[in-house]
Short mmCIF file of C-alpha atoms and ligand atoms in Angstrom, two decimals:
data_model
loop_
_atom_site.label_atom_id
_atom_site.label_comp_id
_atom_site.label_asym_id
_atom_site.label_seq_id
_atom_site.Cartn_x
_atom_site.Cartn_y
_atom_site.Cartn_z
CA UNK R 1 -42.72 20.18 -52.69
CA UNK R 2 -42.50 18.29 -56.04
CA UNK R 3 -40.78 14.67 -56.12
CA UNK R 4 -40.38 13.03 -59.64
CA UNK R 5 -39.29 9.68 -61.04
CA UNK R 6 -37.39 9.55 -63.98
CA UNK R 7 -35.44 6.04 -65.60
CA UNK R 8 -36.03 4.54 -68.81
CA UNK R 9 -39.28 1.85 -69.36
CA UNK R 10 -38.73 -1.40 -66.91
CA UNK R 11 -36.44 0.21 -64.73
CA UNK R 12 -39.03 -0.44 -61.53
CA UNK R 13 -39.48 3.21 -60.68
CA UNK R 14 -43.22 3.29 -60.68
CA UNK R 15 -42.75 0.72 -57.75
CA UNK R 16 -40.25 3.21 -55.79
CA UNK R 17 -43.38 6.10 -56.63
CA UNK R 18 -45.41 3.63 -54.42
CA UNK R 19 -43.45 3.32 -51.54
CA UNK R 20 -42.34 6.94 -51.46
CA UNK R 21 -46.00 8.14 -51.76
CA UNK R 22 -46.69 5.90 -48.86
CA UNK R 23 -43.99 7.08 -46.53
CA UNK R 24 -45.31 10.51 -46.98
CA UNK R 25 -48.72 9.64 -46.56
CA UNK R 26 -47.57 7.98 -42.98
CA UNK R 27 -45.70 10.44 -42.12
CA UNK R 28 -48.60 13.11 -42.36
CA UNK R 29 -48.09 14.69 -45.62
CA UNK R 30 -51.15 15.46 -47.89
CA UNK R 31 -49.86 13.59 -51.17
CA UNK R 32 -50.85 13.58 -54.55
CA UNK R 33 -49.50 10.90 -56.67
CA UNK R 34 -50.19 11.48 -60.48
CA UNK R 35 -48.24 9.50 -63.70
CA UNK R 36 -47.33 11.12 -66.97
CA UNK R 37 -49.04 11.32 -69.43
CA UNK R 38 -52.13 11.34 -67.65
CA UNK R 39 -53.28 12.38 -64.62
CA UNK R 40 -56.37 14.57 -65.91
CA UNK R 41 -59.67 13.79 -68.25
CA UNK R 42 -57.42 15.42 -70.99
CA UNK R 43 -54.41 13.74 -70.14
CA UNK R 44 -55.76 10.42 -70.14
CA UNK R 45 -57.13 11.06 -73.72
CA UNK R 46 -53.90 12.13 -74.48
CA UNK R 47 -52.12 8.96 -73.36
CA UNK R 48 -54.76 6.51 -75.08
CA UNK R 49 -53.42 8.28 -78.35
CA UNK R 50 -50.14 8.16 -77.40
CA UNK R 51 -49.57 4.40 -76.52
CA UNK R 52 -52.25 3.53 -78.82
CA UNK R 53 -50.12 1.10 -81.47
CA UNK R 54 -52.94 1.37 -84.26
CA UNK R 55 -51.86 5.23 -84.43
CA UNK R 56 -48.83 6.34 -86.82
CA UNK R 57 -47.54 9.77 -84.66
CA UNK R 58 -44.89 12.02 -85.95
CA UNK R 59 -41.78 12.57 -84.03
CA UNK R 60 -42.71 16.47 -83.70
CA UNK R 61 -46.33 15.53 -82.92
CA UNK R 62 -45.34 13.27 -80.14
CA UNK R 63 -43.43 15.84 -77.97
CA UNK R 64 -45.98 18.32 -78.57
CA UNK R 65 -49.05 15.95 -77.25
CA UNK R 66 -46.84 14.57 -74.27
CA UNK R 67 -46.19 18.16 -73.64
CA UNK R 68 -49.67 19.14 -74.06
CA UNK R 69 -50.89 16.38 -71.22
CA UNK R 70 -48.06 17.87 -68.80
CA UNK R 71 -49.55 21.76 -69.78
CA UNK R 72 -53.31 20.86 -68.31
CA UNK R 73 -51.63 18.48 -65.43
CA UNK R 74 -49.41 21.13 -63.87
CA UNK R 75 -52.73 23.99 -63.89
CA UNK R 76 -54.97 21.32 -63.05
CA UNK R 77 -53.19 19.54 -60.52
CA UNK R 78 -50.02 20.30 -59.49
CA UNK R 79 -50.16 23.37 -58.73
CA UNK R 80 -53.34 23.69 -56.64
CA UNK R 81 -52.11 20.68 -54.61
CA UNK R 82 -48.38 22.99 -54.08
CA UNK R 83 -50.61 25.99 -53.08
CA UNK R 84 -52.42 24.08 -50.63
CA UNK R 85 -49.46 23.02 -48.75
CA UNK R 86 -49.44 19.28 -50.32
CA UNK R 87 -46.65 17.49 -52.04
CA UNK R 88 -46.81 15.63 -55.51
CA UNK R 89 -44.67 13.02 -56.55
CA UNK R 90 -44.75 12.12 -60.10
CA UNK R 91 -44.11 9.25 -61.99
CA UNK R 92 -42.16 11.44 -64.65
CA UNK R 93 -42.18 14.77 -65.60
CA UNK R 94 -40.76 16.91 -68.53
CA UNK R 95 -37.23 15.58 -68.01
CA UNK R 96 -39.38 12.47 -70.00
CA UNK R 97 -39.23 14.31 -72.79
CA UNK R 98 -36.32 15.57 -72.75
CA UNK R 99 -34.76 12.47 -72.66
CA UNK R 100 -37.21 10.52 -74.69
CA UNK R 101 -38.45 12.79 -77.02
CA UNK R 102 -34.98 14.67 -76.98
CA UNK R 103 -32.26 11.66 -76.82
CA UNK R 104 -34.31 9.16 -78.04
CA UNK R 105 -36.27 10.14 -80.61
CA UNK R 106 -34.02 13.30 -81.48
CA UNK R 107 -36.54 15.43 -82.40
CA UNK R 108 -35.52 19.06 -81.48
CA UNK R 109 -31.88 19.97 -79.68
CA UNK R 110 -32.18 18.95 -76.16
CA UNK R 111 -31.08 22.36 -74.45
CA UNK R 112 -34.09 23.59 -76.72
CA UNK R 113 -36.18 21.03 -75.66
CA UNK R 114 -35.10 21.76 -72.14
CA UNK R 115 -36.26 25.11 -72.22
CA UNK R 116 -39.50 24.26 -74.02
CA UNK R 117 -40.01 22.68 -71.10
CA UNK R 118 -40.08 25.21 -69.10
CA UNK R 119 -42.56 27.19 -70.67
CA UNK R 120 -44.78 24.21 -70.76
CA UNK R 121 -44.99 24.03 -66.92
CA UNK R 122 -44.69 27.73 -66.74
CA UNK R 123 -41.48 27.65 -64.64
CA UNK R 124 -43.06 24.92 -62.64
CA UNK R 125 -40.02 22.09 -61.67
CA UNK R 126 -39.24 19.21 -59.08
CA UNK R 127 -37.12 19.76 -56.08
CA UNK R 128 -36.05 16.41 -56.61
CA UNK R 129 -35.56 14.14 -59.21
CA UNK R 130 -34.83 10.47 -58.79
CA UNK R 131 -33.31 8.76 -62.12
CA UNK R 132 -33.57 4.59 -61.09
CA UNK R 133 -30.97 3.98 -63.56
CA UNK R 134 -30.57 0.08 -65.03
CA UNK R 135 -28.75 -0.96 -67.98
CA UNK R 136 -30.84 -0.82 -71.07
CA UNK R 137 -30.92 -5.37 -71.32
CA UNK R 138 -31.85 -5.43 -68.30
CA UNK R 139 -34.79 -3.35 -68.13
CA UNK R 140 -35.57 -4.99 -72.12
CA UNK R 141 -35.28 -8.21 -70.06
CA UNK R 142 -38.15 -7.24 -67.19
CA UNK R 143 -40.07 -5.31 -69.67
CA UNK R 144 -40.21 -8.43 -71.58
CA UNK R 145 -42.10 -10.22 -68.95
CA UNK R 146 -44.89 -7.49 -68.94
CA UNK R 147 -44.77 -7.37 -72.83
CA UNK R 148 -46.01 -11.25 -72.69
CA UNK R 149 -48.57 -10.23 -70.52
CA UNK R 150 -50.02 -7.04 -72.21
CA UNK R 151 -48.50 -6.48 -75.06
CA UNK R 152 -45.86 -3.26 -75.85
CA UNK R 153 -47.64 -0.09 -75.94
CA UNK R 154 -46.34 2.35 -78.74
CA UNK R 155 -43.06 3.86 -77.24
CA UNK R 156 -42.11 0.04 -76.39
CA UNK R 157 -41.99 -0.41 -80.29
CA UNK R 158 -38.95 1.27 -80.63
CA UNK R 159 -35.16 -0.47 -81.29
CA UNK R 160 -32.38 -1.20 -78.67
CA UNK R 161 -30.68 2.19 -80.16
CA UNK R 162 -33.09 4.56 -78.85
CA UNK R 163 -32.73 2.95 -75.47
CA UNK R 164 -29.54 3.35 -75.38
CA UNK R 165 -30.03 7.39 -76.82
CA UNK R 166 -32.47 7.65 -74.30
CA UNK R 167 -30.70 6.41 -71.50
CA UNK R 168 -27.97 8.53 -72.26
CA UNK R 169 -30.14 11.22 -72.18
CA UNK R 170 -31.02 10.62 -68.74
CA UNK R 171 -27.13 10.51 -67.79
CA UNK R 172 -26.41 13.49 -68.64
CA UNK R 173 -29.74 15.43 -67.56
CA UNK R 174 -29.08 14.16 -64.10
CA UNK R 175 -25.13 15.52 -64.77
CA UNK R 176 -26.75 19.20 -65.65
CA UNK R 177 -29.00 19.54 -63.16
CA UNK R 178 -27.06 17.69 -60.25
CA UNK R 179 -28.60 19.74 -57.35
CA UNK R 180 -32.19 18.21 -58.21
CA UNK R 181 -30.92 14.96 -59.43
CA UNK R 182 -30.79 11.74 -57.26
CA UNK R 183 -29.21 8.41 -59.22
CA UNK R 184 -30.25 5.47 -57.71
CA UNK R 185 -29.12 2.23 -58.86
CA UNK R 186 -32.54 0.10 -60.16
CA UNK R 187 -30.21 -3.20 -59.85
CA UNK R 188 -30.60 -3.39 -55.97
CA UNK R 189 -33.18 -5.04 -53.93
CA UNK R 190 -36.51 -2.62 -54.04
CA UNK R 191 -36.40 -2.16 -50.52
CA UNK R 192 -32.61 -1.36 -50.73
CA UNK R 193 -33.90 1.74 -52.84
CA UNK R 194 -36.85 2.50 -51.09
CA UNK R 195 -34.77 2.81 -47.86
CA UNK R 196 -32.00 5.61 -49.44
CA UNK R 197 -35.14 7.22 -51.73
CA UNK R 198 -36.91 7.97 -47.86
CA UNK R 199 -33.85 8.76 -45.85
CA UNK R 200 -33.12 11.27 -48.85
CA UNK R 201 -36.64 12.89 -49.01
CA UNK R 202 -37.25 12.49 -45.08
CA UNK R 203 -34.51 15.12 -45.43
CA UNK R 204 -35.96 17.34 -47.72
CA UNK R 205 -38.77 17.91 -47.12
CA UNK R 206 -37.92 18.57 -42.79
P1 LIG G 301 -46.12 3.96 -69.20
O1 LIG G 301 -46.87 2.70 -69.41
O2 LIG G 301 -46.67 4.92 -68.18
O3 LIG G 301 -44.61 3.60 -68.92
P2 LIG G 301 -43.75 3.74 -67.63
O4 LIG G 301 -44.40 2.85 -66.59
O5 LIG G 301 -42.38 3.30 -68.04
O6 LIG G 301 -43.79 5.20 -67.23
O7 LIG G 301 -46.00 4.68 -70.62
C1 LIG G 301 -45.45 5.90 -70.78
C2 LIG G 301 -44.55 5.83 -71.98
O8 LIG G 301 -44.41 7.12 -72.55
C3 LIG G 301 -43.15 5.37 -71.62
O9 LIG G 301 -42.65 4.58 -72.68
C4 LIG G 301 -42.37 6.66 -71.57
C5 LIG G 301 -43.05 7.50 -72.61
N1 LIG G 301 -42.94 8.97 -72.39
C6 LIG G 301 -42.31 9.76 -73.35
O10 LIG G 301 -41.80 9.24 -74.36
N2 LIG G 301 -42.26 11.11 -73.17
C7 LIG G 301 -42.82 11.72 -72.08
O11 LIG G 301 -42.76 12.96 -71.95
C8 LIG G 301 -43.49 10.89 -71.10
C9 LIG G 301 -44.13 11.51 -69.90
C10 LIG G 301 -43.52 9.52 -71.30
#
């Protein structure tokens, strides 16, 4: 069983990945919690040039490294963990770059994309994706917080536009693939959307 976590940057999903991974965990499951890119040696390599701001990264370049990190993480892994009767919950997968990459960036056709995809997890998808959806200013405004903190990473470079591409992106992924898709609304209380994330997943996975 594969969970993922899709939403745009500062839309509090990596908290949700927390307190899904948890209830899992206490509810017996064998979970592996792993965060794209990343996840393995390579991957983390992989995301150190990615968010690095110092580096200049084509468009085309970008979706193939992002893509590259999700190759060795899925036959590294994801799959191993599946086979051996665990369940992974990710804190985003390929529908990432679809809708980053894709919609925000605009780098290749999106059904194109979408089927790149595929072929870059070898078939391998979620059985459920859950898109914490916020309006672009107000994820801008809790990413800003963070930003004063650390700093923006590469991808948090970009203009309100490819937000807003990006986001739309997401809308309509979770439209086309419906049956896996989950919308949550990232505006209510986090334990609001932990509660209806479990009850959800409690289901699936019984
Ligand atoms: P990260 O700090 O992990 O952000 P978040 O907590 O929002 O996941 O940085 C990952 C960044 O990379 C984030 O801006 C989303 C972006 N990204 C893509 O553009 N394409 C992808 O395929 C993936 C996995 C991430």
């Amino acid at each position: 069983m594969i969970f993922s976590f899709e939403g745009i940057d500062g839309c509090g999903k990596t908290t949700q990945v927390a307190r899904l991974a948890e209830r899992l965990e206490d509810a017996g499951y064998d979970v592996l919690r792993v965060r794209e890119p990343g996840g393995t040696d390579l991957g983390e390599a992989v995301r150190d040039l990615l968010l690095d701001t110092r580096r200049d990264i084509h468009d085309m370049a970008e979706m193939l490294l992002f893509s590259a990190a999700r190759a060795q993480l899925v036959t590294e892994r994801i799959v191993p963990h599946v086979q051996s009767g665990g369940v992974v919950v990710c804190d985003r997968f390929f529908d990432s770059t679809v809708a980053y990459q894709g919609g925000g960036r605009r780098v290749a056709d999106v059904a194109w994309l979408y089927d790149f995809q595929r072929r870059v997890t070898a078939g391998v998808e979620p059985d459920r994706t859950y898109l914490v959806r916020v309006p672009v200013d107000v994820a801008a405004t809790r990413l800003s917080g963070r930003i004063a903190a650390t700093g923006r990473d590469r991808m948090e470079h970009a203009d309100r536009d490819f937000w807003v591409r990006t986001s739309e992106a997401y809308d309509r992924l979770a439209e086309r693939a419906a049956q896996r898709y989950r919308v949550v609304d990232g505006t209510r209380p986090v334990d609001d959307i932990a509660r209806a994330i479990w009850s959800d997943a409690k289901e699936l996975t019984n």
